[in-house]
Amino acid sequence: MEIKNAKFIISSTDNEHCPTDNLPEIAFIGRSNVGKSSLINMLCQYDGLAKTSSKPGKTLLINHFKINDAWYLVDLPGYGYAQVSLQQREKLHKMITDYVEHREQLYCLFVLVDSRLKPQQIDLDFMDFLGEAGVPFAIVMTKTDKISQSELNKNLKVFKAKMLETWEELPEIFLTSSEKKRGRDAMLDYIEQVLQS
Ligand code: GTP
Ligand code: MG
C-alpha cells in the first residue's frame, strides 16, 4: 500500500456530522498523548497533517483525512485525559464510544498503547468494551524509540500475558515509532489487507 495523497476533510463533534460518502475508515484511539496524531502523520509522511502536541488533550474532535481519494484515516480524541471537566470528559467519552460502536464503515480500529508502560487498566477496559461491542481492533505499541529493545521485549511479554488472562487469542500487535518511522510498512500492509476484506 502506498499513500499517494492525504488531505484533511472535516472535524466533527459526532457521527451525524462525519462524511457521508460511505468510504471505508481506519481509526486511531488510545490514551491522550499516546501518539495517535503523530502516527497518522508518520503513515502519511506528512508532518502537520494531524495536529500534535506535547500536552495531552490536543485532539478533541473526530478528524477525517482522505487517503488516495478512496478511504479515510480517522484521528479520534484520546481517552483518560484528567485535566478537563467531568462534563467535557463525558462528552468526549460519548463521542468516542458512539463512533466506534455505530460507525458502520469502520473497517479497523487501531488501539495505541505506550510501549514504555506496564499494562494500563484504562487500555484493558477499553479493549474489553471493544470485545463486547464486537469491534475489530489491532494494537499499536507507540514511542518504541524511547526504550531499549530489551525493555520493549520485556514489556511486550508482560502485555501479552496480561491480555491472555481475558482474551483467547491476541490481536495483531505493531511495534512503532513515529520519530524513527518504525512500523510503517507493516501497518500499511495490514491496512491494505483490511480494506480488501
Ligand atoms: P491527544 O490528541 O492529546 O489525545 O494526543 P495524541 O495521542 O494524538 O498524541 P500526539 O501525536 O499529539 O503526541 C503526543 C506527544 O508525543 C508529542 O509530543 C509527540 O511528539 C510525542 N510522540 C508521539 N509519537 C512519538 C514517538 O513515536 N516517539 C517519540 N519520541 N515521541 C512521540
Ligand atoms: Mg491527537
mmCIF file of C-alpha atoms and ligand atoms in Angstrom:
data_model
loop_
_atom_site.group_PDB
_atom_site.id
_atom_site.type_symbol
_atom_site.label_atom_id
_atom_site.label_comp_id
_atom_site.label_asym_id
_atom_site.label_seq_id
_atom_site.Cartn_x
_atom_site.Cartn_y
_atom_site.Cartn_z
ATOM 1 C CA MET A 1 0.000 0.000 0.000
ATOM 2 C CA GLU A 2 1.298 3.390 -0.976
ATOM 3 C CA ILE A 3 -0.154 6.649 0.337
ATOM 4 C CA LYS A 4 -0.118 8.939 -2.687
ATOM 5 C CA ASN A 5 -2.158 11.719 -1.201
ATOM 6 C CA ALA A 6 -3.655 12.645 2.128
ATOM 7 C CA LYS A 7 -5.914 15.581 2.836
ATOM 8 C CA PHE A 8 -7.800 16.864 5.832
ATOM 9 C CA ILE A 9 -11.558 16.837 5.191
ATOM 10 C CA ILE A 10 -13.501 17.681 8.332
ATOM 11 C CA SER A 11 -13.546 17.818 12.145
ATOM 12 C CA SER A 12 -16.823 16.586 13.622
ATOM 13 C CA THR A 13 -18.470 16.531 17.026
ATOM 14 C CA ASP A 14 -20.484 13.382 16.298
ATOM 15 C CA ASN A 15 -21.224 10.697 13.699
ATOM 16 C CA GLU A 16 -24.014 12.756 12.126
ATOM 17 C CA HIS A 17 -21.500 15.391 11.040
ATOM 18 C CA CYS A 18 -18.918 12.916 9.680
ATOM 19 C CA PRO A 19 -18.509 12.373 5.894
ATOM 20 C CA THR A 20 -21.471 10.703 4.231
ATOM 21 C CA ASP A 21 -19.718 9.184 1.195
ATOM 22 C CA ASN A 22 -19.536 5.778 2.912
ATOM 23 C CA LEU A 23 -15.825 5.186 2.157
ATOM 24 C CA PRO A 24 -14.004 2.735 4.466
ATOM 25 C CA GLU A 25 -12.486 4.183 7.624
ATOM 26 C CA ILE A 26 -9.434 3.150 9.663
ATOM 27 C CA ALA A 27 -9.383 4.886 13.044
ATOM 28 C CA PHE A 28 -6.893 5.503 15.865
ATOM 29 C CA ILE A 29 -7.751 5.527 19.533
ATOM 30 C CA GLY A 30 -5.820 5.375 22.796
ATOM 31 C CA ARG A 31 -4.942 7.367 25.881
ATOM 32 C CA SER A 32 -4.446 11.050 25.435
ATOM 33 C CA ASN A 33 -0.846 11.811 24.386
ATOM 34 C CA VAL A 34 -0.068 8.209 23.362
ATOM 35 C CA GLY A 35 0.826 9.377 19.841
ATOM 36 C CA LYS A 36 -2.286 8.923 17.645
ATOM 37 C CA SER A 37 -1.927 12.113 15.627
ATOM 38 C CA SER A 38 1.842 11.658 15.251
ATOM 39 C CA LEU A 39 1.282 8.134 13.919
ATOM 40 C CA ILE A 40 -1.150 9.408 11.275
ATOM 41 C CA ASN A 41 1.442 11.951 10.147
ATOM 42 C CA MET A 42 4.128 9.283 10.050
ATOM 43 C CA LEU A 43 1.969 6.896 7.993
ATOM 44 C CA CYS A 44 1.125 9.701 5.544
ATOM 45 C CA GLN A 45 4.683 11.108 5.599
ATOM 46 C CA TYR A 46 3.063 14.483 6.079
ATOM 47 C CA ASP A 47 4.169 16.490 9.136
ATOM 48 C CA GLY A 48 1.437 18.762 10.402
ATOM 49 C CA LEU A 49 -1.444 16.919 8.701
ATOM 50 C CA ALA A 50 -2.884 15.915 12.084
ATOM 51 C CA LYS A 51 -2.221 18.402 14.908
ATOM 52 C CA THR A 52 0.080 17.092 17.635
ATOM 53 C CA SER A 53 1.163 18.464 20.991
ATOM 54 C CA SER A 54 3.434 17.566 23.884
ATOM 55 C CA LYS A 55 0.462 18.328 26.153
ATOM 56 C CA PRO A 56 -2.366 15.805 26.371
ATOM 57 C CA GLY A 57 -5.849 16.703 25.147
ATOM 58 C CA LYS A 58 -4.838 18.135 21.747
ATOM 59 C CA THR A 59 -7.355 16.258 19.571
ATOM 60 C CA LEU A 60 -10.880 16.957 20.836
ATOM 61 C CA LEU A 61 -12.923 16.174 17.716
ATOM 62 C CA ILE A 62 -13.311 13.343 15.197
ATOM 63 C CA ASN A 63 -10.934 14.221 12.340
ATOM 64 C CA HIS A 64 -11.238 12.683 8.877
ATOM 65 C CA PHE A 65 -8.263 12.552 6.493
ATOM 66 C CA LYS A 66 -8.993 11.267 2.988
ATOM 67 C CA ILE A 67 -6.338 8.941 1.609
ATOM 68 C CA ASN A 68 -5.775 8.299 -2.121
ATOM 69 C CA ASP A 69 -9.326 9.604 -2.660
ATOM 70 C CA ALA A 70 -10.514 6.153 -1.600
ATOM 71 C CA TRP A 71 -10.649 5.766 2.192
ATOM 72 C CA TYR A 72 -10.168 7.664 5.432
ATOM 73 C CA LEU A 73 -7.760 7.684 8.321
ATOM 74 C CA VAL A 74 -9.658 8.944 11.368
ATOM 75 C CA ASP A 75 -7.955 10.673 14.292
ATOM 76 C CA LEU A 76 -10.018 10.439 17.470
ATOM 77 C CA PRO A 77 -9.694 12.292 20.781
ATOM 78 C CA GLY A 78 -7.792 10.395 23.453
ATOM 79 C CA TYR A 79 -9.417 8.828 26.470
ATOM 80 C CA GLY A 80 -8.322 9.169 30.092
ATOM 81 C CA TYR A 81 -7.367 12.816 29.969
ATOM 82 C CA ALA A 82 -7.869 14.015 33.542
ATOM 83 C CA GLN A 83 -7.252 17.767 33.141
ATOM 84 C CA VAL A 84 -10.719 18.568 31.788
ATOM 85 C CA SER A 85 -14.096 18.953 33.495
ATOM 86 C CA LEU A 86 -16.208 15.893 34.177
ATOM 87 C CA GLN A 87 -18.784 17.221 31.726
ATOM 88 C CA GLN A 88 -16.177 17.583 28.967
ATOM 89 C CA ARG A 89 -14.798 14.130 29.731
ATOM 90 C CA GLU A 90 -18.263 12.599 29.457
ATOM 91 C CA LYS A 91 -18.825 14.391 26.164
ATOM 92 C CA LEU A 92 -15.537 13.025 24.766
ATOM 93 C CA HIS A 93 -16.323 9.545 26.058
ATOM 94 C CA LYS A 94 -19.693 9.611 24.278
ATOM 95 C CA MET A 95 -18.088 10.939 21.076
ATOM 96 C CA ILE A 96 -15.562 8.083 21.065
ATOM 97 C CA THR A 97 -17.928 5.248 22.045
ATOM 98 C CA ASP A 98 -20.667 6.364 19.605
ATOM 99 C CA TYR A 99 -18.121 6.480 16.815
ATOM 100 C CA VAL A 100 -16.565 3.063 17.459
ATOM 101 C CA GLU A 101 -19.876 1.318 18.184
ATOM 102 C CA HIS A 102 -22.046 2.792 15.447
ATOM 103 C CA ARG A 103 -19.830 3.829 12.551
ATOM 104 C CA GLU A 104 -20.672 1.137 10.016
ATOM 105 C CA GLN A 105 -17.830 1.949 7.621
ATOM 106 C CA LEU A 106 -15.222 1.497 10.391
ATOM 107 C CA TYR A 107 -13.069 -1.323 8.969
ATOM 108 C CA CYS A 108 -10.480 -1.409 11.695
ATOM 109 C CA LEU A 109 -9.628 0.404 14.875
ATOM 110 C CA PHE A 110 -6.017 0.686 15.983
ATOM 111 C CA VAL A 111 -5.713 0.885 19.761
ATOM 112 C CA LEU A 112 -2.475 2.672 20.637
ATOM 113 C CA VAL A 113 -0.611 1.703 23.779
ATOM 114 C CA ASP A 114 2.530 3.341 25.180
ATOM 115 C CA SER A 115 5.306 0.746 24.821
ATOM 116 C CA ARG A 116 7.140 2.138 27.878
ATOM 117 C CA LEU A 117 4.412 1.379 30.391
ATOM 118 C CA LYS A 118 3.186 -1.741 32.104
ATOM 119 C CA PRO A 119 -0.374 -2.718 31.074
ATOM 120 C CA GLN A 120 -2.717 0.160 31.940
ATOM 121 C CA GLN A 121 -6.162 -0.675 33.308
ATOM 122 C CA ILE A 122 -7.817 2.014 31.199
ATOM 123 C CA ASP A 123 -6.483 0.399 27.980
ATOM 124 C CA LEU A 124 -7.512 -3.096 29.106
ATOM 125 C CA ASP A 125 -11.000 -1.801 29.980
ATOM 126 C CA PHE A 126 -11.316 -0.095 26.608
ATOM 127 C CA MET A 127 -10.366 -3.301 24.781
ATOM 128 C CA ASP A 128 -12.904 -5.251 26.866
ATOM 129 C CA PHE A 129 -15.530 -2.743 25.773
ATOM 130 C CA LEU A 130 -14.498 -3.274 22.126
ATOM 131 C CA GLY A 131 -14.744 -7.029 22.562
ATOM 132 C CA GLU A 132 -18.242 -6.750 23.999
ATOM 133 C CA ALA A 133 -19.280 -4.358 21.222
ATOM 134 C CA GLY A 134 -17.776 -6.682 18.572
ATOM 135 C CA VAL A 135 -15.468 -4.009 17.156
ATOM 136 C CA PRO A 136 -12.403 -5.470 15.394
ATOM 137 C CA PHE A 137 -9.137 -3.915 16.528
ATOM 138 C CA ALA A 138 -5.372 -4.209 16.346
ATOM 139 C CA ILE A 139 -2.833 -2.918 18.862
ATOM 140 C CA VAL A 140 -0.057 -0.433 18.177
ATOM 141 C CA MET A 141 2.783 -0.030 20.642
ATOM 142 C CA THR A 142 3.991 3.574 20.347
ATOM 143 C CA LYS A 143 7.191 5.508 21.144
ATOM 144 C CA THR A 144 9.459 2.447 20.937
ATOM 145 C CA ASP A 145 12.397 4.798 20.276
ATOM 146 C CA LYS A 146 12.195 5.849 23.915
ATOM 147 C CA ILE A 147 13.174 2.421 25.314
ATOM 148 C CA SER A 148 15.767 -0.243 24.543
ATOM 149 C CA GLN A 149 14.911 -3.339 22.528
ATOM 150 C CA SER A 150 15.294 -5.499 25.640
ATOM 151 C CA GLU A 151 12.901 -3.325 27.661
ATOM 152 C CA LEU A 152 10.499 -3.427 24.749
ATOM 153 C CA ASN A 153 10.667 -7.237 24.592
ATOM 154 C CA LYS A 154 10.057 -7.424 28.327
ATOM 155 C CA ASN A 155 7.085 -5.017 28.241
ATOM 156 C CA LEU A 156 5.612 -6.816 25.254
ATOM 157 C CA LYS A 157 5.810 -10.147 27.035
ATOM 158 C CA VAL A 158 4.079 -8.741 30.132
ATOM 159 C CA PHE A 159 1.440 -7.052 27.977
ATOM 160 C CA LYS A 160 0.657 -10.234 26.028
ATOM 161 C CA ALA A 161 0.427 -12.295 29.208
ATOM 162 C CA LYS A 162 -1.989 -9.749 30.691
ATOM 163 C CA MET A 163 -4.164 -9.784 27.545
ATOM 164 C CA LEU A 164 -4.256 -13.578 27.552
ATOM 165 C CA GLU A 165 -5.849 -13.506 31.014
ATOM 166 C CA THR A 166 -9.078 -12.356 29.331
ATOM 167 C CA TRP A 167 -8.653 -12.936 25.588
ATOM 168 C CA GLU A 168 -8.398 -16.336 23.911
ATOM 169 C CA GLU A 169 -6.255 -15.009 21.099
ATOM 170 C CA LEU A 170 -4.098 -11.954 20.778
ATOM 171 C CA PRO A 171 -4.920 -9.315 18.195
ATOM 172 C CA GLU A 172 -2.279 -8.176 15.716
ATOM 173 C CA ILE A 173 0.359 -6.085 17.532
ATOM 174 C CA PHE A 174 2.511 -3.488 15.735
ATOM 175 C CA LEU A 175 5.704 -2.015 17.170
ATOM 176 C CA THR A 176 6.060 1.587 16.085
ATOM 177 C CA SER A 177 7.949 4.821 16.477
ATOM 178 C CA SER A 178 6.683 7.924 14.711
ATOM 179 C CA GLU A 179 10.038 9.514 15.496
ATOM 180 C CA LYS A 180 12.037 6.764 13.771
ATOM 181 C CA LYS A 181 9.315 5.818 11.266
ATOM 182 C CA ARG A 182 9.309 2.295 12.628
ATOM 183 C CA GLY A 183 6.406 0.000 11.756
ATOM 184 C CA ARG A 184 5.143 1.996 8.789
ATOM 185 C CA ASP A 185 5.350 -0.735 6.133
ATOM 186 C CA ALA A 186 3.810 -3.382 8.391
ATOM 187 C CA MET A 187 0.879 -1.123 9.287
ATOM 188 C CA LEU A 188 0.258 -0.082 5.683
ATOM 189 C CA ASP A 189 0.333 -3.723 4.537
ATOM 190 C CA TYR A 190 -2.174 -4.590 7.238
ATOM 191 C CA ILE A 191 -4.446 -1.675 6.272
ATOM 192 C CA GLU A 192 -4.322 -2.827 2.648
ATOM 193 C CA GLN A 193 -5.402 -6.330 3.698
ATOM 194 C CA VAL A 194 -8.219 -4.968 5.868
ATOM 195 C CA LEU A 195 -9.500 -2.721 3.077
ATOM 196 C CA GLN A 196 -9.622 -5.676 0.683
ATOM 197 C CA SER A 197 -11.611 -7.863 3.088
HETATM 198 P P1 GTP B 1 -4.163 13.688 22.028
HETATM 199 O O1 GTP B 1 -4.604 14.256 20.712
HETATM 200 O O2 GTP B 1 -3.918 14.741 23.051
HETATM 201 O O3 GTP B 1 -5.063 12.603 22.523
HETATM 202 O O4 GTP B 1 -2.704 13.023 21.838
HETATM 203 P P2 GTP B 1 -2.152 12.072 20.671
HETATM 204 O O5 GTP B 1 -2.368 10.651 21.072
HETATM 205 O O6 GTP B 1 -2.680 12.468 19.340
HETATM 206 O O7 GTP B 1 -0.578 12.326 20.752
HETATM 207 P P3 GTP B 1 0.352 13.209 19.796
HETATM 208 O O8 GTP B 1 0.507 12.540 18.469
HETATM 209 O O9 GTP B 1 -0.119 14.630 19.810
HETATM 210 O O10 GTP B 1 1.768 13.055 20.528
HETATM 211 C C1 GTP B 1 1.948 13.402 21.876
HETATM 212 C C2 GTP B 1 3.413 13.687 22.135
HETATM 213 O O11 GTP B 1 4.184 12.504 21.995
HETATM 214 C C3 GTP B 1 4.028 14.690 21.158
HETATM 215 O O12 GTP B 1 4.948 15.500 21.879
HETATM 216 C C4 GTP B 1 4.762 13.821 20.152
HETATM 217 O O13 GTP B 1 5.862 14.441 19.549
HETATM 218 C C5 GTP B 1 5.210 12.669 21.029
HETATM 219 N N1 GTP B 1 5.340 11.414 20.262
HETATM 220 C C6 GTP B 1 4.371 10.802 19.560
HETATM 221 N N2 GTP B 1 4.822 9.679 18.983
HETATM 222 C C7 GTP B 1 6.131 9.579 19.320
HETATM 223 C C8 GTP B 1 7.163 8.619 19.035
HETATM 224 O O14 GTP B 1 6.989 7.622 18.329
HETATM 225 N N3 GTP B 1 8.380 8.860 19.595
HETATM 226 C C9 GTP B 1 8.637 9.928 20.396
HETATM 227 N N4 GTP B 1 9.853 10.058 20.906
HETATM 228 N N5 GTP B 1 7.694 10.854 20.673
HETATM 229 C C10 GTP B 1 6.457 10.681 20.151
HETATM 230 MG MG MG B 2 -4.144 13.790 18.839
#
